[in-house]
PDB file of N, CA and C in Angstrom:
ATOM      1  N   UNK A  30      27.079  -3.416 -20.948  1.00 94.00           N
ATOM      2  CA  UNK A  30      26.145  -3.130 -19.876  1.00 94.00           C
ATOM      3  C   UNK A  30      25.935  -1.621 -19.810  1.00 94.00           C
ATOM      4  N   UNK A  31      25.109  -1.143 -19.923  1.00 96.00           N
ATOM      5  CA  UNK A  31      24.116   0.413 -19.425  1.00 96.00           C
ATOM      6  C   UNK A  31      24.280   0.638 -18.335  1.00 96.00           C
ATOM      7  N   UNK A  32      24.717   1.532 -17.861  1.00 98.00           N
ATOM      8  CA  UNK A  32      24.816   2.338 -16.349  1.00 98.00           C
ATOM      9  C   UNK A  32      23.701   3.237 -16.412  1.00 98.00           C
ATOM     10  N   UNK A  33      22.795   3.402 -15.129  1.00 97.00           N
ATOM     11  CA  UNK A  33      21.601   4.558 -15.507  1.00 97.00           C
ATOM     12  C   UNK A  33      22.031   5.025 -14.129  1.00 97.00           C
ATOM     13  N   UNK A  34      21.746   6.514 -14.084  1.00 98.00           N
ATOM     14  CA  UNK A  34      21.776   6.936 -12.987  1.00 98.00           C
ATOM     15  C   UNK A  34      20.414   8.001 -13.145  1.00 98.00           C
ATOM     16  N   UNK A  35      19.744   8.321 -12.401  1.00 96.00           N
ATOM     17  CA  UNK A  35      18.417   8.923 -12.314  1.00 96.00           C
ATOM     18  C   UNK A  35      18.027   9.711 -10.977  1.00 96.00           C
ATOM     19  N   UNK A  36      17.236  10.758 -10.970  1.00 96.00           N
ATOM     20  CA  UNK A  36      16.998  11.870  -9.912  1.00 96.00           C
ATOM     21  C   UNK A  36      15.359  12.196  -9.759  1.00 96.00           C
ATOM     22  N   UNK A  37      14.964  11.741  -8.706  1.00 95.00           N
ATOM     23  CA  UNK A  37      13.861  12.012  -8.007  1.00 95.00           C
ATOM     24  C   UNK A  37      13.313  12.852  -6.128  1.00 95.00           C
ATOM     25  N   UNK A  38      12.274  13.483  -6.195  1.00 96.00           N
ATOM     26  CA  UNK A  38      12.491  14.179  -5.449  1.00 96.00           C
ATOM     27  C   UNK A  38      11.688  13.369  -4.057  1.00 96.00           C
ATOM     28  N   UNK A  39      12.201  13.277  -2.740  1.00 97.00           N
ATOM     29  CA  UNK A  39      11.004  12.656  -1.803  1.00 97.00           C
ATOM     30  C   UNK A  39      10.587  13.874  -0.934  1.00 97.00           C
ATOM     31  N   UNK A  40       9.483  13.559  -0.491  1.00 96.00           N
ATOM     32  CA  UNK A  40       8.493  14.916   0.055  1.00 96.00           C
ATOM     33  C   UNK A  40       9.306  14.760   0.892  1.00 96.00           C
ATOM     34  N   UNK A  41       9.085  16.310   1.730  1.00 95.00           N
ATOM     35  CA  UNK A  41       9.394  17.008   3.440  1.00 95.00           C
ATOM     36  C   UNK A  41       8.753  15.746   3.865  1.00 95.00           C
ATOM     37  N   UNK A  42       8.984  14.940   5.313  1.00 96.00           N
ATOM     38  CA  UNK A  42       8.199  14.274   5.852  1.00 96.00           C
ATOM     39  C   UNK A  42       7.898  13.342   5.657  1.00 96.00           C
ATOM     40  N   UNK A  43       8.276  12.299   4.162  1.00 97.00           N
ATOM     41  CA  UNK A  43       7.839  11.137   4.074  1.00 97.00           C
ATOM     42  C   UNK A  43       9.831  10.600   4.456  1.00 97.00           C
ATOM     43  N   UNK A  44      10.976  10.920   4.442  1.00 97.00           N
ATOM     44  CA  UNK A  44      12.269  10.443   4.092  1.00 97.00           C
ATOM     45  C   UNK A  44      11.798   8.819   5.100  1.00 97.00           C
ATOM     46  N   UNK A  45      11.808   9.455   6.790  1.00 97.00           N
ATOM     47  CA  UNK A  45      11.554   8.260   7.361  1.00 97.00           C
ATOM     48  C   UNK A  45      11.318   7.085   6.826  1.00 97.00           C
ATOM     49  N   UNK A  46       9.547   7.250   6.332  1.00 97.00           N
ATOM     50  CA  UNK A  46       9.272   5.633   5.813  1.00 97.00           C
ATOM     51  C   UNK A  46       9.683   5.316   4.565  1.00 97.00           C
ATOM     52  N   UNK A  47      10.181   6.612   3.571  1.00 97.00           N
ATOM     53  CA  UNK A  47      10.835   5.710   2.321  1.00 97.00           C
ATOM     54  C   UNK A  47      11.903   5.023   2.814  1.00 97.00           C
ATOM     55  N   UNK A  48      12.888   5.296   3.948  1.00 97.00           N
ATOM     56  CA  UNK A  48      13.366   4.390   4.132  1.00 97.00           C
ATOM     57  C   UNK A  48      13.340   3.082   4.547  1.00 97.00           C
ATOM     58  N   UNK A  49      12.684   3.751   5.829  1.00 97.00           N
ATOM     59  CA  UNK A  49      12.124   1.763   6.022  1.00 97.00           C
ATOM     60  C   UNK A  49      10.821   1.058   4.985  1.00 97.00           C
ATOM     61  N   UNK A  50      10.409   1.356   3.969  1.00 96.00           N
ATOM     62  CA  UNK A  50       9.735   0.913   3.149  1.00 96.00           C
ATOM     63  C   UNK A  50      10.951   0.186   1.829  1.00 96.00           C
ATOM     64  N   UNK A  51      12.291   0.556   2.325  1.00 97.00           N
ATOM     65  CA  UNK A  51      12.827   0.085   1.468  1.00 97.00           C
ATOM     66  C   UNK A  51      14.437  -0.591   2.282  1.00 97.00           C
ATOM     67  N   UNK A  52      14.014  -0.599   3.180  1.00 97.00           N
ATOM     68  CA  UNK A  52      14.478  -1.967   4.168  1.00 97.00           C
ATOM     69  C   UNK A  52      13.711  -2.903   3.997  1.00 97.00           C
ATOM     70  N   UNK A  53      13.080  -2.937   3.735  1.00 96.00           N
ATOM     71  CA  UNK A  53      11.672  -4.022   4.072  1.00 96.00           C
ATOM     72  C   UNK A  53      11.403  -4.091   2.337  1.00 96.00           C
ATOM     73  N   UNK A  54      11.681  -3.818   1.195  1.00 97.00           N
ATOM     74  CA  UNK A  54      11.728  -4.395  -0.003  1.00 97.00           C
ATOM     75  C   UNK A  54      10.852  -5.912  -0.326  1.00 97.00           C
ATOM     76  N   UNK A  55       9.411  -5.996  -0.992  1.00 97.00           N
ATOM     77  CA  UNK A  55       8.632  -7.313  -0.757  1.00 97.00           C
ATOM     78  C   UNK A  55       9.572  -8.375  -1.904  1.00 97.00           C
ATOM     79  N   UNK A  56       9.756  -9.264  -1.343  1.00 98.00           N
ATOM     80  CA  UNK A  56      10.788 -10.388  -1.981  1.00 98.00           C
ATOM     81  C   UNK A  56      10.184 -10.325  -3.708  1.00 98.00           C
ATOM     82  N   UNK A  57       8.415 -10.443  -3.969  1.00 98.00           N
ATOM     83  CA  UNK A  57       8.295 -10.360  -5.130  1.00 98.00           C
ATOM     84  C   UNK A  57       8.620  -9.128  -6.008  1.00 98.00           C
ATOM     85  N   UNK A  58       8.670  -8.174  -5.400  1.00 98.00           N
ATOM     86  CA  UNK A  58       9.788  -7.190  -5.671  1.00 98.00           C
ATOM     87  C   UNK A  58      10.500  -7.314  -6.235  1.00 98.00           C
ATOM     88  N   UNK A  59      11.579  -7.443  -5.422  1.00 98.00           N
ATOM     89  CA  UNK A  59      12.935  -7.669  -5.513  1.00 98.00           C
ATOM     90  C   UNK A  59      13.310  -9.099  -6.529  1.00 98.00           C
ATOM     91  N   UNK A  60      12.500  -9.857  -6.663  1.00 98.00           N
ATOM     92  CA  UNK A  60      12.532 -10.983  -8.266  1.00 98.00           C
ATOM     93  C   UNK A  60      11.984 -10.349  -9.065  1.00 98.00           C
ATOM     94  N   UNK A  61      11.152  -9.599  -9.018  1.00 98.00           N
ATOM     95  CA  UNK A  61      11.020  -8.546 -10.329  1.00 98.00           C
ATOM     96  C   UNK A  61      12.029  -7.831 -11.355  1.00 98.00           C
ATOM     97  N   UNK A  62      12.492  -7.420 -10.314  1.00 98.00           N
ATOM     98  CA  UNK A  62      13.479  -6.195 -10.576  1.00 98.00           C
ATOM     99  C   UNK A  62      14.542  -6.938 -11.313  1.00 98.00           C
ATOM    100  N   UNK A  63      15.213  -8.031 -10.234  1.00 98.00           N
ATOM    101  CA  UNK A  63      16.073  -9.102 -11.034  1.00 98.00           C
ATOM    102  C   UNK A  63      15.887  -9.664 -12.331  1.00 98.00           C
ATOM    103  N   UNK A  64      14.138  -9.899 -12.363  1.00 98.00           N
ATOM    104  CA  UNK A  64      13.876 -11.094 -14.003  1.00 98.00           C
ATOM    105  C   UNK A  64      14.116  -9.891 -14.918  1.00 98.00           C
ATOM    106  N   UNK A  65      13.797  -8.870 -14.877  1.00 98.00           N
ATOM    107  CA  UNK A  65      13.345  -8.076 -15.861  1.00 98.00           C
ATOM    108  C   UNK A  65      14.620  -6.997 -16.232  1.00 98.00           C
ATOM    109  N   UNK A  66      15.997  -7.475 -15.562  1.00 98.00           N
ATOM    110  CA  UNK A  66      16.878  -7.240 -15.988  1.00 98.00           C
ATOM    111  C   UNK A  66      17.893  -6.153 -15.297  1.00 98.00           C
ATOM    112  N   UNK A  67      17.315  -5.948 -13.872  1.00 98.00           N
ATOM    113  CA  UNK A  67      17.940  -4.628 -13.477  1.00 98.00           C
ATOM    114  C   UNK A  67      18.650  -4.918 -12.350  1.00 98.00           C
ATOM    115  N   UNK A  68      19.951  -5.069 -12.153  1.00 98.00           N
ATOM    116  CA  UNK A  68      20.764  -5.205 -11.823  1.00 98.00           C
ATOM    117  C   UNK A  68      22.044  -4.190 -11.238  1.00 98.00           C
ATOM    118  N   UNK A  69      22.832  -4.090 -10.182  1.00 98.00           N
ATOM    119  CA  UNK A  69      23.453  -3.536  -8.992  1.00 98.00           C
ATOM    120  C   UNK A  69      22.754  -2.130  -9.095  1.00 98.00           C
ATOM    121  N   UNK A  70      21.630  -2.203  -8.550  1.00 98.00           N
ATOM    122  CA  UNK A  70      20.843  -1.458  -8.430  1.00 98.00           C
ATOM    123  C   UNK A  70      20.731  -0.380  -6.978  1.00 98.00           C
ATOM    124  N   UNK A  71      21.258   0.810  -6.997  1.00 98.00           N
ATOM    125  CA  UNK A  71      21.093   1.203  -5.925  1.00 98.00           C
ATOM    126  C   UNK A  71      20.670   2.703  -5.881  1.00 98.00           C
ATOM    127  N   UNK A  72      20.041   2.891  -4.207  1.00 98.00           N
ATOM    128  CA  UNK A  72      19.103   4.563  -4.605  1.00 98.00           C
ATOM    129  C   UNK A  72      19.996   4.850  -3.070  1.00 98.00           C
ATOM    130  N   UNK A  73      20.135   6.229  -3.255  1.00 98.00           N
ATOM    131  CA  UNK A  73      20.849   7.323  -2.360  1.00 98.00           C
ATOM    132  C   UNK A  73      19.866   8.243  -2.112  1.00 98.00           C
ATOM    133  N   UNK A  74      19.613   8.419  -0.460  1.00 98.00           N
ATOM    134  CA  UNK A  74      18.852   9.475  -0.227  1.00 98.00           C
ATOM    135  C   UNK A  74      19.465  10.455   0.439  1.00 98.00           C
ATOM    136  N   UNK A  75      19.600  11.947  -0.125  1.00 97.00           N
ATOM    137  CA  UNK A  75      19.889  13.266   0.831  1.00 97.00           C
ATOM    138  C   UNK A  75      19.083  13.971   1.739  1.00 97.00           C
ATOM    139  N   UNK A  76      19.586  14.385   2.482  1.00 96.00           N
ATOM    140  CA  UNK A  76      18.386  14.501   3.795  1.00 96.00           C
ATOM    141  C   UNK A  76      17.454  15.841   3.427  1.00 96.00           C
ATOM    142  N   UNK A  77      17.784  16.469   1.869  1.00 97.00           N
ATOM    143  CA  UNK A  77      16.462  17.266   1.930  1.00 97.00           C
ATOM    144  C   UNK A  77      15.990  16.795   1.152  1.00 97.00           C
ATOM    145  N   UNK A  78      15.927  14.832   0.426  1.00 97.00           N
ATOM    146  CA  UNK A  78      15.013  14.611   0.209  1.00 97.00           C
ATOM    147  C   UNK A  78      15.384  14.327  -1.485  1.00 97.00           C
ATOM    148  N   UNK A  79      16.464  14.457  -1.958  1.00 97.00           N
ATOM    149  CA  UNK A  79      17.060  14.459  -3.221  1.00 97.00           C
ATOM    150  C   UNK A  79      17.439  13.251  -3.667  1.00 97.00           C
ATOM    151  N   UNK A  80      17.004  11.713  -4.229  1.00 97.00           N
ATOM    152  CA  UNK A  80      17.354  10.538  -4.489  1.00 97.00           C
ATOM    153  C   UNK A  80      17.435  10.510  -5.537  1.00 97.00           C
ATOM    154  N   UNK A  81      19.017  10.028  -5.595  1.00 98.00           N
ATOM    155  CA  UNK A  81      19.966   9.356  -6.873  1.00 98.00           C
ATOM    156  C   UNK A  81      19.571   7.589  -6.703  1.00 98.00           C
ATOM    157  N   UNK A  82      19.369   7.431  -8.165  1.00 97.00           N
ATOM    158  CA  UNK A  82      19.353   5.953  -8.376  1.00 97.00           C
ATOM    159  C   UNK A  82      20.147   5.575  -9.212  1.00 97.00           C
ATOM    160  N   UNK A  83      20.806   4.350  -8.983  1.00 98.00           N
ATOM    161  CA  UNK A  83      21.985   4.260  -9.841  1.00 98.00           C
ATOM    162  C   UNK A  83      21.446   2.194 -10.064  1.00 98.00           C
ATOM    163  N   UNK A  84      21.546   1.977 -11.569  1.00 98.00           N
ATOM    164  CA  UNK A  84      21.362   0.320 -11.983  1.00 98.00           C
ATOM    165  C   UNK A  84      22.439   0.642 -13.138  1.00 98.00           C
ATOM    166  N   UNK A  85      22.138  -0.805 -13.296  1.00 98.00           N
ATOM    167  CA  UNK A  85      23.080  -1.528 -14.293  1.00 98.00           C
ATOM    168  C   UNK A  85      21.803  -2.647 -15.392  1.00 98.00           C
ATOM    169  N   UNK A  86      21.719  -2.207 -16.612  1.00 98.00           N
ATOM    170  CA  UNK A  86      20.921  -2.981 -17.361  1.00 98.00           C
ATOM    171  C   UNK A  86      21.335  -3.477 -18.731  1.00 98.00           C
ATOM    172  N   UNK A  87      21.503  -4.733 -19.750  1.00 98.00           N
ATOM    173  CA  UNK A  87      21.120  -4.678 -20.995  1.00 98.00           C
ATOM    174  C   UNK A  87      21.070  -3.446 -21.768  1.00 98.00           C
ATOM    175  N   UNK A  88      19.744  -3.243 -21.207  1.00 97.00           N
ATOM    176  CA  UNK A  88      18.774  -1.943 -21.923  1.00 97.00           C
ATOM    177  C   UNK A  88      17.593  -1.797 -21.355  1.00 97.00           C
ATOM    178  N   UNK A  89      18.249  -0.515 -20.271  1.00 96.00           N
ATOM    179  CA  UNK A  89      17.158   0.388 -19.483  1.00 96.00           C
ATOM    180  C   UNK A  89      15.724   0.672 -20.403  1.00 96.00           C
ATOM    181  N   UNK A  90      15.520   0.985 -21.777  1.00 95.00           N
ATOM    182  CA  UNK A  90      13.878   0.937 -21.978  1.00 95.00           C
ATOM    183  C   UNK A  90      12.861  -0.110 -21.966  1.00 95.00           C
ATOM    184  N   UNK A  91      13.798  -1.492 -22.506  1.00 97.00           N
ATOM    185  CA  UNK A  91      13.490  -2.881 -22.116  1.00 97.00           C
ATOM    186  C   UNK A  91      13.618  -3.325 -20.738  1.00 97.00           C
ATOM    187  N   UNK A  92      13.767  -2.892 -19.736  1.00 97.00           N
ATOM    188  CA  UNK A  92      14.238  -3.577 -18.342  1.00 97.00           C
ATOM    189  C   UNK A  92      12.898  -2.395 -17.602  1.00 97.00           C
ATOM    190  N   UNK A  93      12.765  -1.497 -18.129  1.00 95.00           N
ATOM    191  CA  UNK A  93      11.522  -1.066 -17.460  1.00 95.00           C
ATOM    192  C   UNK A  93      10.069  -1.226 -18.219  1.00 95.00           C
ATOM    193  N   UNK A  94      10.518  -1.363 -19.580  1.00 96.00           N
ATOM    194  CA  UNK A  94       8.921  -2.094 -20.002  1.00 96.00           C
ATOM    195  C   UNK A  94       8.959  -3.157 -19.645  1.00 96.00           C
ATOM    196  N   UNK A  95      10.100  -4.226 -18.910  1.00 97.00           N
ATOM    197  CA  UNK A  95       9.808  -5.294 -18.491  1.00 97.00           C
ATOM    198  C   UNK A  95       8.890  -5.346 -17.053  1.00 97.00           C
ATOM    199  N   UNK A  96       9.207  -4.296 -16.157  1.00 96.00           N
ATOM    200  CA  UNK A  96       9.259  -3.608 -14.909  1.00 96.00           C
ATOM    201  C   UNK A  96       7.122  -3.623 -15.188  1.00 96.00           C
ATOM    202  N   UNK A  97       7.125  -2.713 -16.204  1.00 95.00           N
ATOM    203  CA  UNK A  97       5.833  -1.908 -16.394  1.00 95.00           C
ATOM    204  C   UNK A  97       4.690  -3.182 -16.657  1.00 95.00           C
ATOM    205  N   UNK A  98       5.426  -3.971 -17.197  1.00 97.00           N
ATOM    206  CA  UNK A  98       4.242  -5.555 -17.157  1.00 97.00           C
ATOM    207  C   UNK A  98       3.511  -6.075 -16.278  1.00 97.00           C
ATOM    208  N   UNK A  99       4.502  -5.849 -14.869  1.00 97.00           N
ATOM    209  CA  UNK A  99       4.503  -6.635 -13.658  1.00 97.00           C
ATOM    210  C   UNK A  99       3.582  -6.355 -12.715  1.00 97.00           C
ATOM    211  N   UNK A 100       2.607  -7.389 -12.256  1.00 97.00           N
ATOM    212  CA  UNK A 100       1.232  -7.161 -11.166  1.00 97.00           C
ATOM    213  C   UNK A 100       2.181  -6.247  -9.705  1.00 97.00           C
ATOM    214  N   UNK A 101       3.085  -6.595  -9.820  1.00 98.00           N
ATOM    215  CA  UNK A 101       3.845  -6.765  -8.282  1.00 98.00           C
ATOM    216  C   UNK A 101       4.347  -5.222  -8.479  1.00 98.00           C
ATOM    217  N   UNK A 102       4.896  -4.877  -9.669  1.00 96.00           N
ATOM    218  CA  UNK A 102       5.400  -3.195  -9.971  1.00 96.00           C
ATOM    219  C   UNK A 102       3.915  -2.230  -9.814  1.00 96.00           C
ATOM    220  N   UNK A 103       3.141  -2.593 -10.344  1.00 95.00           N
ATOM    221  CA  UNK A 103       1.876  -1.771 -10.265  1.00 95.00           C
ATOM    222  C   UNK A 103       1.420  -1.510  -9.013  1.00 95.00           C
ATOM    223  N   UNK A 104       1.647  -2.734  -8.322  1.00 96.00           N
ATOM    224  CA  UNK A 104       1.456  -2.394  -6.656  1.00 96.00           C
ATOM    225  C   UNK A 104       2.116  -1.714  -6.023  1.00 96.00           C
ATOM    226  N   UNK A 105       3.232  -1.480  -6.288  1.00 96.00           N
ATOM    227  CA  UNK A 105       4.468  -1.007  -5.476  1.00 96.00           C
ATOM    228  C   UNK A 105       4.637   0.336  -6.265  1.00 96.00           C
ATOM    229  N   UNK A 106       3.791   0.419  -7.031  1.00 93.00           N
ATOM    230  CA  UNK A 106       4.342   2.351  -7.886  1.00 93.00           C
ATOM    231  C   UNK A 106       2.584   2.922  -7.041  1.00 93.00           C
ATOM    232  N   UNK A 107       1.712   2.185  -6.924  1.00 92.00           N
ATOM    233  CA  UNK A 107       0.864   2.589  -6.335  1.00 92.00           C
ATOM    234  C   UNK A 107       0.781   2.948  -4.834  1.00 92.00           C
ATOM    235  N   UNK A 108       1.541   2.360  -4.084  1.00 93.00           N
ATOM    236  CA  UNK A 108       1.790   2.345  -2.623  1.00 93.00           C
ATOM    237  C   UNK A 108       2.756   3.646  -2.442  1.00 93.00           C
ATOM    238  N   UNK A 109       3.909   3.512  -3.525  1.00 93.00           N
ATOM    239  CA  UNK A 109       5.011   4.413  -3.322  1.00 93.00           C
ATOM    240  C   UNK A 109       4.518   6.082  -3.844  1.00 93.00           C
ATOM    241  N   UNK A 110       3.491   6.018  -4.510  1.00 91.00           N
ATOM    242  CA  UNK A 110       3.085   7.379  -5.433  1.00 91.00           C
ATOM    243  C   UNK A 110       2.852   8.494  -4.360  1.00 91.00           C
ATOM    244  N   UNK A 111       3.146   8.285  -3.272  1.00 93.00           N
ATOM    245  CA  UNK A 111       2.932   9.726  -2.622  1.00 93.00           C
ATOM    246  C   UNK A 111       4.272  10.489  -1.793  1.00 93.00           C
ATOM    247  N   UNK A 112       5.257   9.324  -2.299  1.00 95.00           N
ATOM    248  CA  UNK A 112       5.915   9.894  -1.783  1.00 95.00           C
ATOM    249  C   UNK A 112       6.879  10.840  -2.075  1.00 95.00           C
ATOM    250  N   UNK A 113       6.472  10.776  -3.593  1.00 94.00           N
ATOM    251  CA  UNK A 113       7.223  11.740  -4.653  1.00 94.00           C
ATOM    252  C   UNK A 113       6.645  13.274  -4.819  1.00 94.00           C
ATOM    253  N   UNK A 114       7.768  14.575  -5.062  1.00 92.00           N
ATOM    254  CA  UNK A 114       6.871  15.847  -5.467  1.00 92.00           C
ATOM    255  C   UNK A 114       6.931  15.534  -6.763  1.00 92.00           C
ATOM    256  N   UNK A 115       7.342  14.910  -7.619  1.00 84.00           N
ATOM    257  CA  UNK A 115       6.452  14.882  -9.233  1.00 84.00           C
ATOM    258  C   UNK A 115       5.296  14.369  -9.099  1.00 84.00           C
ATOM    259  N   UNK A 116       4.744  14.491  -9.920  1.00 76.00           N
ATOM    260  CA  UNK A 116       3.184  14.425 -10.200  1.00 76.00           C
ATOM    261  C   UNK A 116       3.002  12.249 -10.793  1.00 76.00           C
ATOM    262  N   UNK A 117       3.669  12.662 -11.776  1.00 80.00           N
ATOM    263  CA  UNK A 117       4.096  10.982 -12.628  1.00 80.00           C
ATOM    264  C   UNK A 117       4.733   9.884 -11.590  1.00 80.00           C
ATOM    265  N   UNK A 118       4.057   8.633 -11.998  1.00 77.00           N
ATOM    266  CA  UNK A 118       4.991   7.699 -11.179  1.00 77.00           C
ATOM    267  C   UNK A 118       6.484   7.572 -11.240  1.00 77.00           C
ATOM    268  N   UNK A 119       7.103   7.065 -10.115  1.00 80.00           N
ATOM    269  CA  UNK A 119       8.485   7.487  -9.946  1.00 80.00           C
ATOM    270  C   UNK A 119       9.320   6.564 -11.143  1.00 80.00           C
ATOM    271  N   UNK A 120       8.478   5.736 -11.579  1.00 80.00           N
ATOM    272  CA  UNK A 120       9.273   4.694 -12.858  1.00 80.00           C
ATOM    273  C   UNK A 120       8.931   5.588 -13.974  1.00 80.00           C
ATOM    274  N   UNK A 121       8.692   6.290 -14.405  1.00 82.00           N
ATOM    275  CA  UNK A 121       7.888   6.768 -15.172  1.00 82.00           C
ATOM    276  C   UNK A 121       8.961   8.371 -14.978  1.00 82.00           C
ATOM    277  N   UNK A 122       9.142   8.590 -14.147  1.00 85.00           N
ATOM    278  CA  UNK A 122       9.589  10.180 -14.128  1.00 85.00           C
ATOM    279  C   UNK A 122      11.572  10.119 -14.025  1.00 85.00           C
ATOM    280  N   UNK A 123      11.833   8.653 -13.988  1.00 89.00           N
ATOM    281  CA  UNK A 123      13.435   8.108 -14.386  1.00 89.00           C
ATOM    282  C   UNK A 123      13.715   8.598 -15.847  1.00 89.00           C
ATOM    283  N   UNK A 124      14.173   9.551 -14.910  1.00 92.00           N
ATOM    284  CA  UNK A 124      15.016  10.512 -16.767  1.00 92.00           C
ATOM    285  C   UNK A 124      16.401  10.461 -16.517  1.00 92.00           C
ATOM    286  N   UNK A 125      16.979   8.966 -17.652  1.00 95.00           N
ATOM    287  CA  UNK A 125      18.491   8.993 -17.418  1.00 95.00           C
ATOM    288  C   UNK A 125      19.124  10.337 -17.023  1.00 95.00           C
ATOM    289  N   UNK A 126      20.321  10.780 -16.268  1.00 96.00           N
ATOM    290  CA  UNK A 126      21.341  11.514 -16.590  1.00 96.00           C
ATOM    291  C   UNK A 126      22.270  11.110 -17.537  1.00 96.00           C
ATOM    292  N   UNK A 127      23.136  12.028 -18.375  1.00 97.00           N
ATOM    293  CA  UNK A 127      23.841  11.862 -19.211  1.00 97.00           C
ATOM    294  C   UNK A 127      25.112  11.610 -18.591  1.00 97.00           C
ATOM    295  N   UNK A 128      25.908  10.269 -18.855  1.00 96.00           N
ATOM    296  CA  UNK A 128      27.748  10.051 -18.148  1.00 96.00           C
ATOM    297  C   UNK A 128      28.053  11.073 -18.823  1.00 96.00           C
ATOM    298  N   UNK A 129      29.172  12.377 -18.406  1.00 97.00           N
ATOM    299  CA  UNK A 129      30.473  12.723 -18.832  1.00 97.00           C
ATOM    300  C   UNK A 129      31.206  12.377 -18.644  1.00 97.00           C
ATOM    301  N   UNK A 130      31.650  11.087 -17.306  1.00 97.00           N
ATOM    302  CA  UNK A 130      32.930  10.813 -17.477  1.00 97.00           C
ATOM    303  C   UNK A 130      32.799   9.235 -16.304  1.00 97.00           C
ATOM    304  N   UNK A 131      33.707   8.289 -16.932  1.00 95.00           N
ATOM    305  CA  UNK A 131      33.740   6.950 -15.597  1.00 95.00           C
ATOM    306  C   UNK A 131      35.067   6.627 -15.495  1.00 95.00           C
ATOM    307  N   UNK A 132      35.473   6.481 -14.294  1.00 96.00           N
ATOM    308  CA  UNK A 132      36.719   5.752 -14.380  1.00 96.00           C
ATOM    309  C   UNK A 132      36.633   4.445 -14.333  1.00 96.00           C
ATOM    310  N   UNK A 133      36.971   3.477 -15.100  1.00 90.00           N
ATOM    311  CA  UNK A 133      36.761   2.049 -15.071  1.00 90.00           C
ATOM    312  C   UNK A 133      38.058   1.316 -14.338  1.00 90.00           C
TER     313      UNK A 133
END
């Protein structure tokens, strides 16, 4: 199993509703994410706005070209696209970090 951990930035001013936009997660969503392989999947937000994402996949380039197929992902990278300061969608701007070290 692949551990990914990944770093994205959320604007001044949006933290609020990324959060409750992700309380509220749309169920076809969330079977997305599952079929296509991505698994104990979780995102950390710092309050100036600094989110760590951390999954578990197969194989993270296959589990997001699985991701990138999906009517339901296109909607949800479109809704979510403003809430990022990169320019690129936020699936799209997931640039593994490199492990130096895990304790198992």
């Amino acid at each position: 199993m692949q551990r990914v951990c990944f770093l994205l930035k959320v604007r001044e001013g949006r933290k609020d509703e990324y959060r409750e936009r992700h309380a509220a997660v749309w169920p076809d969503m969330l079977a997305a994410l599952s079929e296509a392989g991505w698994h104990n999947y979780s995102l950390f937000l710092r309050e100036d706005g600094l989110l760590v994402g951390y999954l578990e996949t197969e194989d993270f380039d296959a589990a997001r070209d699985a991701m990138a197929a999906t009517v339901v992902n296109a909607r949800w990278q479109r809704d979510m696209a403003g809430f990022f300061e990169q320019s690129e969608a936020a699936d799209e701007a997931m640039v593994p970090l490199t492990e130096v070290f895990h304790l198992a």
